N, C-alpha and C. Protein backbone atom coordinates (compact mmCIF):
# COMPACT_ATOMS: atom_id res chain seq x y z
N LEU A 1 91.44 101.18 127.48
CA LEU A 1 92.63 100.19 126.88
C LEU A 1 91.88 99.16 125.92
N ILE A 2 92.61 98.62 124.98
CA ILE A 2 92.31 97.54 124.29
C ILE A 2 93.38 96.62 124.31
N ARG A 3 93.18 95.27 124.02
CA ARG A 3 94.05 94.41 123.92
C ARG A 3 94.36 94.21 122.26
N ILE A 4 95.89 94.08 122.15
CA ILE A 4 96.26 93.81 120.81
C ILE A 4 97.58 92.62 120.85
N GLY A 5 97.28 91.68 120.06
CA GLY A 5 98.10 90.61 120.11
C GLY A 5 97.56 89.43 120.49
N ALA A 6 98.49 88.44 120.86
CA ALA A 6 97.94 86.91 121.28
C ALA A 6 97.36 87.12 122.61
N LYS A 7 96.66 85.94 123.01
CA LYS A 7 95.73 86.09 124.18
C LYS A 7 96.98 85.86 125.32
N GLY A 8 98.05 85.13 125.24
CA GLY A 8 98.99 85.22 126.32
C GLY A 8 100.14 86.10 125.90
N ASP A 9 101.34 85.43 125.67
CA ASP A 9 102.69 86.19 125.54
C ASP A 9 102.41 86.75 124.15
N GLY A 10 103.20 88.22 123.88
CA GLY A 10 102.88 88.89 122.68
C GLY A 10 101.55 89.60 122.58
N GLY A 11 100.90 89.62 123.62
CA GLY A 11 99.80 90.53 123.59
C GLY A 11 99.89 91.60 124.76
N TYR A 12 99.47 92.84 124.21
CA TYR A 12 99.72 93.82 125.09
C TYR A 12 98.52 94.89 125.16
N LEU A 13 98.15 95.46 126.29
CA LEU A 13 97.10 96.42 126.50
C LEU A 13 97.57 98.03 126.10
N ILE A 14 97.02 98.49 125.17
CA ILE A 14 97.38 99.93 124.66
C ILE A 14 96.31 100.77 124.63
N PRO A 15 96.14 102.28 124.80
CA PRO A 15 95.14 103.02 124.76
C PRO A 15 94.41 102.96 123.29
N ASP A 16 93.27 103.15 123.31
CA ASP A 16 92.39 102.93 122.21
C ASP A 16 92.45 104.27 121.25
N LEU A 17 93.76 104.61 121.02
CA LEU A 17 93.87 105.53 120.23
C LEU A 17 94.79 105.61 118.98
N LEU A 18 94.37 104.53 118.15
CA LEU A 18 95.24 104.18 117.04
C LEU A 18 94.78 104.78 115.88
N ASP A 19 93.94 105.91 115.90
CA ASP A 19 93.70 106.79 114.84
C ASP A 19 94.97 107.65 114.63
N GLU A 20 95.34 108.03 113.38
CA GLU A 20 96.16 108.89 112.84
C GLU A 20 97.69 108.00 112.95
N ILE A 21 97.66 106.81 113.34
CA ILE A 21 98.76 105.97 113.31
C ILE A 21 98.87 105.16 112.06
N LYS A 22 99.96 105.28 111.32
CA LYS A 22 99.98 104.60 110.08
C LYS A 22 101.18 103.43 109.91
N TYR A 23 102.05 103.79 110.88
CA TYR A 23 103.25 102.83 111.06
C TYR A 23 103.77 102.47 112.48
N CYS A 24 104.03 101.07 112.58
CA CYS A 24 104.41 100.59 113.56
C CYS A 24 105.94 100.01 113.62
N PHE A 25 106.89 100.17 114.40
CA PHE A 25 108.17 99.78 114.44
C PHE A 25 108.23 98.69 115.66
N SER A 26 108.52 97.51 115.15
CA SER A 26 108.83 96.34 116.09
C SER A 26 109.97 95.85 116.17
N PRO A 27 111.02 96.26 116.86
CA PRO A 27 112.45 95.42 117.07
C PRO A 27 112.23 94.33 117.96
N GLY A 28 112.74 93.19 117.49
CA GLY A 28 112.72 91.94 118.15
C GLY A 28 111.30 91.15 117.64
N VAL A 29 111.59 90.00 117.03
CA VAL A 29 110.77 89.18 116.23
C VAL A 29 110.60 87.76 117.01
N GLY A 30 109.41 87.46 117.46
CA GLY A 30 109.14 86.19 117.99
C GLY A 30 108.66 85.13 117.02
N GLN A 31 108.07 84.05 117.68
CA GLN A 31 107.50 83.02 116.91
C GLN A 31 106.30 83.33 116.32
N ILE A 32 105.49 84.39 116.91
CA ILE A 32 104.17 84.66 116.28
C ILE A 32 104.37 86.28 115.99
N SER A 33 103.29 86.44 114.98
CA SER A 33 103.34 88.04 114.92
C SER A 33 101.86 88.55 114.87
N GLU A 34 101.11 87.96 115.74
CA GLU A 34 99.94 88.39 116.02
C GLU A 34 99.51 89.79 116.34
N PHE A 35 100.41 90.45 117.09
CA PHE A 35 100.28 91.80 117.23
C PHE A 35 100.35 92.75 116.06
N GLU A 36 101.31 92.36 115.07
CA GLU A 36 101.36 93.11 113.82
C GLU A 36 100.35 92.75 112.96
N ALA A 37 99.86 91.47 112.97
CA ALA A 37 98.80 91.00 112.05
C ALA A 37 97.40 91.85 112.39
N GLN A 38 97.32 91.85 113.73
CA GLN A 38 95.90 92.68 114.19
C GLN A 38 96.02 94.24 113.74
N ILE A 39 97.12 94.84 113.97
CA ILE A 39 97.20 96.24 113.73
C ILE A 39 97.07 96.62 112.20
N LYS A 40 97.54 95.58 111.44
CA LYS A 40 97.47 95.50 109.88
C LYS A 40 96.17 95.65 109.59
N LYS A 41 94.97 95.15 110.23
CA LYS A 41 93.92 95.10 109.90
C LYS A 41 93.25 96.49 110.14
N ARG A 42 93.88 97.24 110.90
CA ARG A 42 93.46 98.60 111.36
C ARG A 42 94.26 99.61 110.38
N GLY A 43 94.82 99.08 109.34
CA GLY A 43 95.61 99.97 108.46
C GLY A 43 96.88 100.52 108.79
N ILE A 44 97.66 99.91 109.76
CA ILE A 44 98.84 100.26 110.33
C ILE A 44 99.89 99.22 109.64
N LYS A 45 101.01 99.75 109.06
CA LYS A 45 101.97 98.90 108.52
C LYS A 45 103.08 98.82 109.53
N SER A 46 103.65 97.55 109.54
CA SER A 46 104.63 97.32 110.64
C SER A 46 106.04 97.02 109.90
N PHE A 47 107.19 97.59 110.33
CA PHE A 47 108.55 97.47 110.29
C PHE A 47 109.01 96.47 111.37
N LEU A 48 109.65 95.37 111.09
CA LEU A 48 110.20 94.59 112.03
C LEU A 48 111.74 94.41 111.86
N ALA A 49 112.45 94.16 112.80
CA ALA A 49 113.94 94.02 112.71
C ALA A 49 114.42 93.04 113.98
N ASP A 50 115.33 92.13 113.41
CA ASP A 50 115.84 91.18 114.28
C ASP A 50 116.69 90.41 113.43
N TYR A 51 118.19 90.44 114.03
CA TYR A 51 119.20 89.48 113.39
C TYR A 51 119.31 88.11 113.55
N THR A 52 118.42 87.63 114.65
CA THR A 52 118.42 86.33 115.14
C THR A 52 117.55 85.41 114.32
N VAL A 53 116.68 86.01 113.49
CA VAL A 53 115.74 85.06 112.73
C VAL A 53 115.84 85.44 111.35
N GLU A 54 115.21 84.68 110.47
CA GLU A 54 115.24 84.86 109.06
C GLU A 54 114.11 85.88 108.53
N GLY A 55 113.21 85.81 109.33
CA GLY A 55 111.83 86.63 109.15
C GLY A 55 110.91 86.39 110.07
N PRO A 56 109.60 87.28 110.03
CA PRO A 56 108.53 87.25 110.89
C PRO A 56 107.64 85.85 110.48
N ALA A 57 106.91 85.52 111.29
CA ALA A 57 105.96 84.29 111.08
C ALA A 57 105.32 84.53 109.98
N ALA A 58 104.75 85.80 109.54
CA ALA A 58 104.00 86.00 108.26
C ALA A 58 104.71 86.95 107.33
N GLU A 59 105.78 86.29 106.44
CA GLU A 59 106.72 87.27 105.97
C GLU A 59 106.13 88.22 104.79
N ASP A 60 104.96 87.65 104.38
CA ASP A 60 104.07 88.71 103.24
C ASP A 60 103.46 89.91 103.92
N LEU A 61 103.29 89.99 105.23
CA LEU A 61 102.44 91.05 105.84
C LEU A 61 103.42 92.28 106.29
N PHE A 62 104.79 92.07 106.41
CA PHE A 62 105.46 93.03 107.01
C PHE A 62 106.86 93.49 106.29
N ASP A 63 107.19 94.70 106.36
CA ASP A 63 108.68 95.13 106.00
C ASP A 63 109.63 94.59 107.08
N PHE A 64 110.51 93.57 106.80
CA PHE A 64 111.47 92.89 107.65
C PHE A 64 112.93 93.38 107.41
N LYS A 65 113.60 93.89 108.24
CA LYS A 65 115.19 94.05 108.06
C LYS A 65 115.90 93.15 109.25
N LYS A 66 116.84 92.39 108.47
CA LYS A 66 117.55 91.32 109.24
C LYS A 66 118.70 91.97 110.04
N LYS A 67 118.50 92.88 110.97
CA LYS A 67 119.29 93.49 111.73
C LYS A 67 119.05 93.64 113.19
N PHE A 68 120.04 93.69 114.04
CA PHE A 68 119.80 94.23 115.48
C PHE A 68 119.57 95.57 115.62
N ILE A 69 118.80 96.07 116.11
CA ILE A 69 118.39 97.46 116.54
C ILE A 69 119.43 97.92 117.82
N LYS A 70 120.49 98.67 117.57
CA LYS A 70 121.43 98.94 118.49
C LYS A 70 121.80 100.35 118.74
N SER A 71 122.70 100.83 119.27
CA SER A 71 123.03 102.26 119.40
C SER A 71 124.27 102.54 118.44
N PHE A 72 124.55 101.70 117.35
CA PHE A 72 125.50 101.94 116.37
C PHE A 72 125.20 101.05 115.17
N ASN A 73 125.72 101.43 114.12
CA ASN A 73 125.49 100.76 112.73
C ASN A 73 126.74 99.65 112.60
N SER A 74 126.53 98.54 112.13
CA SER A 74 127.42 97.71 111.83
C SER A 74 126.80 96.93 110.81
N GLU A 75 127.60 95.75 110.27
CA GLU A 75 127.12 94.77 109.27
C GLU A 75 125.73 94.01 109.82
N ASN A 76 125.66 94.05 110.99
CA ASN A 76 124.49 93.34 111.44
C ASN A 76 123.41 94.13 112.38
N SER A 77 123.93 95.32 112.41
CA SER A 77 123.00 96.32 113.40
C SER A 77 122.76 97.67 112.60
N ILE A 78 121.63 98.32 113.29
CA ILE A 78 121.27 99.59 112.65
C ILE A 78 120.63 100.40 114.03
N THR A 79 120.77 101.65 113.97
CA THR A 79 120.24 102.46 115.18
C THR A 79 118.77 102.67 114.83
N PHE A 80 117.99 103.03 115.87
CA PHE A 80 116.86 103.27 115.77
C PHE A 80 116.43 104.38 114.71
N ASP A 81 117.02 105.40 115.06
CA ASP A 81 117.07 106.60 114.21
C ASP A 81 117.14 106.30 112.70
N ASP A 82 118.33 105.58 112.38
CA ASP A 82 118.54 105.12 110.90
C ASP A 82 117.54 104.32 110.50
N TRP A 83 116.92 103.54 111.23
CA TRP A 83 115.88 102.52 110.70
C TRP A 83 114.63 103.28 110.48
N ILE A 84 114.32 104.26 111.36
CA ILE A 84 113.17 105.10 110.94
C ILE A 84 113.48 105.96 109.73
N LYS A 85 114.60 106.37 109.45
CA LYS A 85 114.98 107.26 108.41
C LYS A 85 114.77 106.41 107.13
N SER A 86 115.31 105.55 107.22
CA SER A 86 115.25 104.54 106.00
C SER A 86 113.85 103.77 105.69
N SER A 87 113.11 103.90 106.50
CA SER A 87 111.77 103.39 106.31
C SER A 87 110.55 104.37 106.03
N VAL A 88 110.53 105.58 106.61
CA VAL A 88 109.34 106.40 106.40
C VAL A 88 109.85 107.92 106.00
N ASP A 89 108.92 108.70 105.58
CA ASP A 89 109.34 109.99 105.23
C ASP A 89 109.47 110.86 106.52
N GLU A 90 110.49 111.95 106.55
CA GLU A 90 110.88 112.47 107.61
C GLU A 90 109.61 113.52 108.27
N ASN A 91 108.51 113.37 107.39
CA ASN A 91 107.51 114.15 108.19
C ASN A 91 106.52 113.37 108.70
N GLU A 92 106.40 112.19 108.60
CA GLU A 92 105.64 111.15 109.27
C GLU A 92 105.98 111.10 110.59
N LYS A 93 104.76 110.87 111.65
CA LYS A 93 104.86 110.99 112.91
C LYS A 93 103.68 110.11 113.46
N ASN A 94 103.66 110.09 114.92
CA ASN A 94 102.53 109.34 115.62
C ASN A 94 102.75 107.82 115.26
N PHE A 95 103.92 107.40 115.65
CA PHE A 95 104.20 105.92 115.48
C PHE A 95 103.85 105.13 116.53
N LEU A 96 103.43 103.90 116.23
CA LEU A 96 103.43 102.96 117.37
C LEU A 96 104.64 102.09 117.41
N VAL A 97 105.18 101.91 118.61
CA VAL A 97 106.43 101.08 118.75
C VAL A 97 106.02 100.02 119.85
N GLN A 98 106.50 98.74 119.43
CA GLN A 98 106.32 97.71 120.36
C GLN A 98 107.85 96.95 120.52
N MET A 99 108.44 97.10 121.56
CA MET A 99 109.77 96.75 121.82
C MET A 99 109.97 95.67 122.88
N ASP A 100 110.55 94.40 122.05
CA ASP A 100 110.88 93.25 122.99
C ASP A 100 112.27 92.80 122.57
N ILE A 101 113.25 93.39 122.98
CA ILE A 101 114.69 93.01 122.52
C ILE A 101 115.68 92.60 123.56
N GLU A 102 114.90 91.83 124.60
CA GLU A 102 115.62 91.02 125.48
C GLU A 102 116.89 91.65 126.31
N GLY A 103 116.64 93.02 126.68
CA GLY A 103 117.51 93.48 127.47
C GLY A 103 118.30 94.74 126.75
N SER A 104 118.25 94.90 125.61
CA SER A 104 119.00 95.72 124.67
C SER A 104 117.94 97.15 124.66
N GLU A 105 116.89 97.06 125.30
CA GLU A 105 115.92 98.27 125.18
C GLU A 105 116.70 99.51 126.05
N TYR A 106 117.45 99.09 126.99
CA TYR A 106 118.17 100.47 127.75
C TYR A 106 119.14 101.05 126.79
N GLU A 107 120.08 100.32 125.86
CA GLU A 107 120.95 100.86 125.11
C GLU A 107 119.99 101.55 124.17
N VAL A 108 119.07 100.96 123.47
CA VAL A 108 118.32 101.63 122.25
C VAL A 108 117.61 102.97 122.63
N ILE A 109 117.03 102.77 123.76
CA ILE A 109 116.30 103.91 123.94
C ILE A 109 117.17 105.18 124.30
N ASN A 110 118.15 105.02 125.12
CA ASN A 110 119.08 106.01 125.45
C ASN A 110 119.79 106.54 124.01
N SER A 111 119.61 105.68 123.03
CA SER A 111 120.38 106.31 121.64
C SER A 111 119.48 106.84 120.72
N ILE A 112 118.01 106.94 121.02
CA ILE A 112 117.17 107.40 120.11
C ILE A 112 117.23 108.93 120.19
N SER A 113 117.20 109.67 119.18
CA SER A 113 117.10 111.03 119.28
C SER A 113 115.66 111.58 120.05
N ASN A 114 115.94 112.77 120.48
CA ASN A 114 114.69 113.28 121.22
C ASN A 114 113.79 113.66 120.14
N LEU A 115 114.15 114.08 118.93
CA LEU A 115 113.06 114.37 117.90
C LEU A 115 112.45 113.05 117.39
N ASN A 116 113.08 112.12 117.34
CA ASN A 116 112.25 110.74 116.96
C ASN A 116 111.35 110.39 118.05
N LEU A 117 111.90 110.19 119.23
CA LEU A 117 111.27 109.86 120.46
C LEU A 117 109.89 110.66 120.50
N ASP A 118 110.01 112.13 120.30
CA ASP A 118 108.47 112.59 120.32
C ASP A 118 107.81 112.35 119.06
N ARG A 119 108.17 111.76 118.03
CA ARG A 119 107.41 111.20 116.99
C ARG A 119 106.50 110.02 117.46
N VAL A 120 106.78 109.46 118.36
CA VAL A 120 106.17 108.18 118.75
C VAL A 120 105.01 108.54 119.67
N LYS A 121 103.75 108.01 119.20
CA LYS A 121 102.50 108.21 119.97
C LYS A 121 102.23 107.16 121.09
N ILE A 122 102.62 106.02 120.89
CA ILE A 122 102.33 104.84 121.75
C ILE A 122 103.69 104.05 121.73
N ILE A 123 104.16 103.70 122.77
CA ILE A 123 105.31 102.83 122.96
C ILE A 123 105.02 101.75 123.83
N VAL A 124 105.25 100.60 123.62
CA VAL A 124 105.09 99.41 124.56
C VAL A 124 106.58 98.74 124.73
N ILE A 125 107.10 98.79 125.88
CA ILE A 125 108.41 98.22 126.28
C ILE A 125 108.40 97.07 127.05
N GLU A 126 108.96 95.96 126.78
CA GLU A 126 109.14 94.89 127.86
C GLU A 126 110.68 95.20 128.57
N PHE A 127 110.51 95.71 129.72
CA PHE A 127 111.83 95.76 130.26
C PHE A 127 112.39 94.54 131.05
N HIS A 128 113.67 94.17 130.86
CA HIS A 128 114.10 92.84 131.23
C HIS A 128 115.26 93.12 132.54
N HIS A 129 115.55 92.06 133.10
CA HIS A 129 116.70 91.95 134.17
C HIS A 129 116.43 92.94 135.32
N LEU A 130 115.24 93.03 135.62
CA LEU A 130 114.88 93.83 136.84
C LEU A 130 115.28 93.46 138.31
N GLN A 131 115.79 92.14 138.10
CA GLN A 131 116.31 91.65 139.40
C GLN A 131 117.57 92.16 139.49
N PHE A 132 118.19 92.97 138.84
CA PHE A 132 119.45 93.64 138.97
C PHE A 132 119.30 95.11 139.58
N LEU A 133 118.18 95.49 139.91
CA LEU A 133 117.85 96.89 140.33
C LEU A 133 118.49 97.08 141.52
N SER A 134 118.80 96.29 142.41
CA SER A 134 119.74 96.43 143.53
C SER A 134 121.38 96.87 142.99
N ASN A 135 121.61 96.66 141.91
CA ASN A 135 123.02 96.86 141.48
C ASN A 135 123.12 98.24 140.97
N GLU A 136 123.91 99.03 141.60
CA GLU A 136 123.96 100.40 141.18
C GLU A 136 124.25 100.96 139.88
N VAL A 137 124.78 100.31 139.15
CA VAL A 137 125.10 100.55 137.69
C VAL A 137 123.96 100.23 136.99
N PHE A 138 123.21 99.10 137.23
CA PHE A 138 121.87 99.00 136.43
C PHE A 138 120.95 99.81 136.93
N LEU A 139 120.89 100.07 138.07
CA LEU A 139 119.74 101.03 138.61
C LEU A 139 120.03 102.51 138.04
N GLU A 140 121.09 102.97 137.85
CA GLU A 140 121.37 104.18 137.20
C GLU A 140 121.07 104.27 135.96
N ASN A 141 121.37 103.33 135.06
CA ASN A 141 120.98 103.07 133.66
C ASN A 141 119.36 103.03 133.44
N PHE A 142 118.67 102.22 134.38
CA PHE A 142 117.32 102.23 134.40
C PHE A 142 116.76 103.56 134.59
N ILE A 143 117.18 104.35 135.70
CA ILE A 143 116.56 105.60 136.03
C ILE A 143 116.73 106.47 134.95
N SER A 144 117.97 106.37 134.14
CA SER A 144 118.16 107.44 133.07
C SER A 144 117.09 106.97 131.97
N VAL A 145 116.96 105.75 131.68
CA VAL A 145 116.10 105.50 130.71
C VAL A 145 114.50 105.88 130.94
N LEU A 146 114.09 105.60 132.26
CA LEU A 146 112.71 106.41 132.56
C LEU A 146 112.59 107.84 132.61
N LYS A 147 113.78 108.51 132.82
CA LYS A 147 113.71 109.85 132.96
C LYS A 147 113.57 110.35 131.48
N LYS A 148 114.22 109.75 130.56
CA LYS A 148 114.16 110.20 129.24
C LYS A 148 112.70 109.98 128.47
N LEU A 149 112.27 108.85 128.86
CA LEU A 149 110.93 108.64 128.43
C LEU A 149 110.06 109.41 128.97
N GLY A 150 110.07 109.80 130.38
CA GLY A 150 109.13 110.68 131.12
C GLY A 150 109.30 112.09 130.46
N ASN A 151 110.24 112.49 129.78
CA ASN A 151 110.29 113.88 129.15
C ASN A 151 109.19 113.91 128.10
N TYR A 152 108.71 112.82 127.64
CA TYR A 152 107.75 112.83 126.41
C TYR A 152 106.46 111.93 126.65
N PHE A 153 106.60 111.03 127.61
CA PHE A 153 105.45 110.16 127.78
C PHE A 153 105.04 110.05 129.17
N GLU A 154 103.75 109.61 129.42
CA GLU A 154 103.23 109.14 130.66
C GLU A 154 102.77 107.62 130.54
N VAL A 155 103.16 107.06 131.77
CA VAL A 155 102.82 105.73 131.84
C VAL A 155 101.24 105.28 131.66
N ASN A 156 100.87 104.52 130.88
CA ASN A 156 99.49 104.16 130.44
C ASN A 156 98.97 102.92 131.05
N HIS A 157 99.92 101.78 131.17
CA HIS A 157 99.71 100.57 131.82
C HIS A 157 101.00 99.85 132.00
N ILE A 158 100.89 98.94 133.11
CA ILE A 158 102.02 98.00 133.54
C ILE A 158 101.46 96.76 133.80
N HIS A 159 102.18 95.64 133.38
CA HIS A 159 101.68 94.33 133.51
C HIS A 159 103.11 93.49 133.65
N PRO A 160 103.10 92.81 134.68
CA PRO A 160 104.42 91.77 134.99
C PRO A 160 104.25 90.73 134.04
N ASN A 161 105.13 90.40 133.52
CA ASN A 161 105.30 89.25 132.72
C ASN A 161 105.93 88.06 133.61
N ASN A 162 105.10 86.96 133.74
CA ASN A 162 105.24 85.90 134.60
C ASN A 162 106.36 84.75 134.08
N CYS A 163 106.75 85.31 133.03
CA CYS A 163 107.76 84.28 132.38
C CYS A 163 109.09 83.68 133.23
N CYS A 164 109.58 84.75 134.06
CA CYS A 164 110.96 84.75 134.55
C CYS A 164 111.06 84.93 136.08
N GLY A 165 109.85 84.96 136.78
CA GLY A 165 110.00 84.95 138.07
C GLY A 165 109.97 86.49 138.90
N ILE A 166 110.33 86.48 140.04
CA ILE A 166 110.36 87.84 140.76
C ILE A 166 111.43 87.88 141.51
N THR A 167 111.88 89.03 141.93
CA THR A 167 112.97 89.45 143.08
C THR A 167 112.24 90.19 144.20
N LYS A 168 112.73 90.03 145.27
CA LYS A 168 112.23 90.88 146.44
C LYS A 168 113.41 91.90 146.85
N ILE A 169 113.07 93.15 146.77
CA ILE A 169 113.97 94.02 147.29
C ILE A 169 113.32 94.70 148.37
N ASP A 170 113.83 94.83 149.68
CA ASP A 170 112.97 95.55 150.66
C ASP A 170 111.61 95.23 150.81
N GLU A 171 111.32 93.84 150.73
CA GLU A 171 110.12 93.24 150.72
C GLU A 171 109.13 93.80 149.86
N ILE A 172 109.58 94.36 148.65
CA ILE A 172 108.73 94.82 147.39
C ILE A 172 108.94 93.60 146.36
N ILE A 173 107.88 93.27 146.00
CA ILE A 173 107.88 92.34 144.82
C ILE A 173 108.24 93.00 143.52
N ILE A 174 109.26 92.57 142.87
CA ILE A 174 109.68 93.11 141.52
C ILE A 174 109.75 91.88 140.43
N PRO A 175 108.82 92.18 139.37
CA PRO A 175 108.87 91.19 138.40
C PRO A 175 110.13 91.32 137.55
N ASN A 176 110.69 90.25 137.37
CA ASN A 176 112.05 90.32 136.63
C ASN A 176 112.03 90.88 135.21
N VAL A 177 110.63 90.71 134.59
CA VAL A 177 110.17 91.44 133.41
C VAL A 177 108.99 92.09 133.40
N LEU A 178 109.09 93.41 133.08
CA LEU A 178 107.69 94.17 133.24
C LEU A 178 107.35 94.74 131.95
N GLU A 179 106.26 94.68 131.61
CA GLU A 179 105.65 95.23 130.26
C GLU A 179 105.07 96.63 130.64
N VAL A 180 105.53 97.64 129.90
CA VAL A 180 104.89 99.03 130.21
C VAL A 180 104.46 99.78 129.04
N THR A 181 103.38 100.42 129.07
CA THR A 181 102.71 100.93 127.81
C THR A 181 102.80 102.40 128.23
N PHE A 182 103.45 103.40 127.20
CA PHE A 182 103.48 104.68 127.36
C PHE A 182 102.70 105.44 126.22
N LEU A 183 102.16 106.62 126.67
CA LEU A 183 101.44 107.43 125.94
C LEU A 183 102.08 108.79 125.75
N ASN A 184 102.33 109.34 124.56
CA ASN A 184 102.81 110.60 124.39
C ASN A 184 101.93 111.61 125.30
N LYS A 185 102.80 112.45 125.84
CA LYS A 185 101.92 113.64 126.65
C LYS A 185 101.04 114.36 125.74
N ARG A 186 101.54 114.45 124.53
CA ARG A 186 100.50 115.42 123.79
C ARG A 186 99.05 114.80 123.66
N PHE A 187 99.03 113.59 124.20
CA PHE A 187 97.69 112.89 123.92
C PHE A 187 96.98 112.61 125.28
N VAL A 188 97.65 113.25 126.39
CA VAL A 188 97.26 113.05 127.54
C VAL A 188 96.51 114.41 128.15
N LYS A 189 94.85 114.05 128.42
CA LYS A 189 94.21 115.22 128.78
C LYS A 189 94.09 115.23 130.23
N ASN A 190 94.15 114.24 130.98
CA ASN A 190 94.29 114.14 132.26
C ASN A 190 94.62 113.01 133.06
N LYS A 191 95.11 112.79 134.28
CA LYS A 191 95.71 111.72 134.73
C LYS A 191 95.02 111.42 136.08
N SER A 192 94.77 110.09 136.36
CA SER A 192 94.53 109.57 137.64
C SER A 192 95.01 108.36 138.04
N ASN A 193 95.07 108.09 139.23
CA ASN A 193 95.72 106.72 139.81
C ASN A 193 94.69 105.60 139.61
N ILE A 194 95.52 104.53 139.25
CA ILE A 194 94.86 103.47 139.09
C ILE A 194 94.75 102.75 140.44
N LYS A 195 93.38 102.14 140.50
CA LYS A 195 92.88 101.40 141.81
C LYS A 195 93.29 100.07 141.93
N ILE A 196 93.27 99.26 140.70
CA ILE A 196 93.21 97.96 140.74
C ILE A 196 94.01 97.44 139.53
N LEU A 197 94.91 96.51 139.90
CA LEU A 197 95.56 95.76 138.81
C LEU A 197 95.46 94.39 139.50
N PRO A 198 95.50 93.45 138.27
CA PRO A 198 95.75 93.61 136.92
C PRO A 198 94.43 93.94 136.39
N ASN A 199 94.60 94.65 135.25
CA ASN A 199 93.47 95.17 134.41
C ASN A 199 92.45 93.86 133.70
N LEU A 200 91.23 94.05 133.70
CA LEU A 200 90.23 92.87 133.37
C LEU A 200 90.76 91.98 131.97
N LEU A 201 91.45 92.94 131.12
CA LEU A 201 92.11 92.49 129.88
C LEU A 201 93.34 91.82 129.84
N ASP A 202 93.87 91.95 131.15
CA ASP A 202 95.23 91.25 131.11
C ASP A 202 95.21 89.79 131.19
N VAL A 203 96.17 89.27 130.70
CA VAL A 203 96.18 87.69 130.70
C VAL A 203 97.53 87.17 131.11
N LYS A 204 97.76 86.19 131.75
CA LYS A 204 99.17 85.79 132.02
C LYS A 204 100.11 85.33 130.77
N ASN A 205 101.14 85.64 130.86
CA ASN A 205 102.06 85.46 129.69
C ASN A 205 102.33 83.91 129.36
N VAL A 206 102.44 83.39 130.50
CA VAL A 206 102.71 81.72 130.49
C VAL A 206 101.70 81.16 131.43
N ASN A 207 100.71 80.54 130.74
CA ASN A 207 99.53 80.00 131.46
C ASN A 207 99.95 79.15 132.59
N LYS A 208 101.11 78.31 132.34
CA LYS A 208 101.14 77.29 133.46
C LYS A 208 101.91 77.78 134.41
N LYS A 209 102.43 79.13 134.57
CA LYS A 209 103.19 79.56 135.57
C LYS A 209 102.18 80.47 136.47
N LYS A 210 102.68 80.65 137.59
CA LYS A 210 101.74 81.57 138.74
C LYS A 210 101.83 82.82 138.30
N ASP A 211 100.60 83.63 138.32
CA ASP A 211 100.58 85.01 137.91
C ASP A 211 101.32 85.86 138.92
N ILE A 212 101.83 87.04 138.61
CA ILE A 212 102.32 87.94 139.43
C ILE A 212 101.62 89.16 139.74
N ILE A 213 101.23 89.20 140.98
CA ILE A 213 100.35 90.41 141.43
C ILE A 213 101.02 91.60 142.03
N LEU A 214 101.08 92.64 141.34
CA LEU A 214 101.77 93.79 141.90
C LEU A 214 101.36 94.43 143.07
N SER A 215 102.03 94.82 144.23
CA SER A 215 101.71 95.55 145.23
C SER A 215 101.54 96.86 145.04
N HIS A 216 100.82 97.64 146.02
CA HIS A 216 100.64 99.07 145.83
C HIS A 216 101.57 99.91 145.68
N HIS A 217 102.91 99.37 145.86
CA HIS A 217 103.92 100.35 145.58
C HIS A 217 103.93 100.66 144.22
N TRP A 218 103.53 99.91 143.26
CA TRP A 218 103.72 99.97 141.80
C TRP A 218 102.65 101.11 141.32
N PHE A 219 101.52 101.28 142.05
CA PHE A 219 100.51 102.22 141.51
C PHE A 219 99.62 102.75 142.58
């Protein structure tokens, strides 16, 4: 694993397999663009989209679309499939995706075509609102997303974001926001259990808040 992005929030652990990746799609634009700036130095061009901001922190570095990424097209939104179609050639693949869209990830992932999902080599997703896992409707939607991703990806790393606290369900500590790195199965040669978390490269998202340590239930 390598760390890409800021030292705190906005930094993620991903597999050191950035070869053959030419493009990154990053729905959700924050106050900093360190992740995209670092991968640009590795020759990876980033496409960013977010309707809530006028542009990324360093506008000259990236291709920015002032749109929400949603499951439908409208005046201020576009689907992930159409975003890819309008950005790169149809033969391009092995994308890097970094998705932090404050809860819309469930809608978006379920709307991405299987063909485009399999074009992704590495995807990092921030899963929000996990405090609602005890809600039957939310749980069903969450499981649906995991099953869809599981058709094409293996979990590569997990990291609890300490920004928003925890929830306990049957004494299991659940971070309300969880960062998960997935690697396309085409690049997985073998699998083994992780014995210790956090990884030495992991850093608290919010320095002033207490870190969240995941129990053995997670790994």
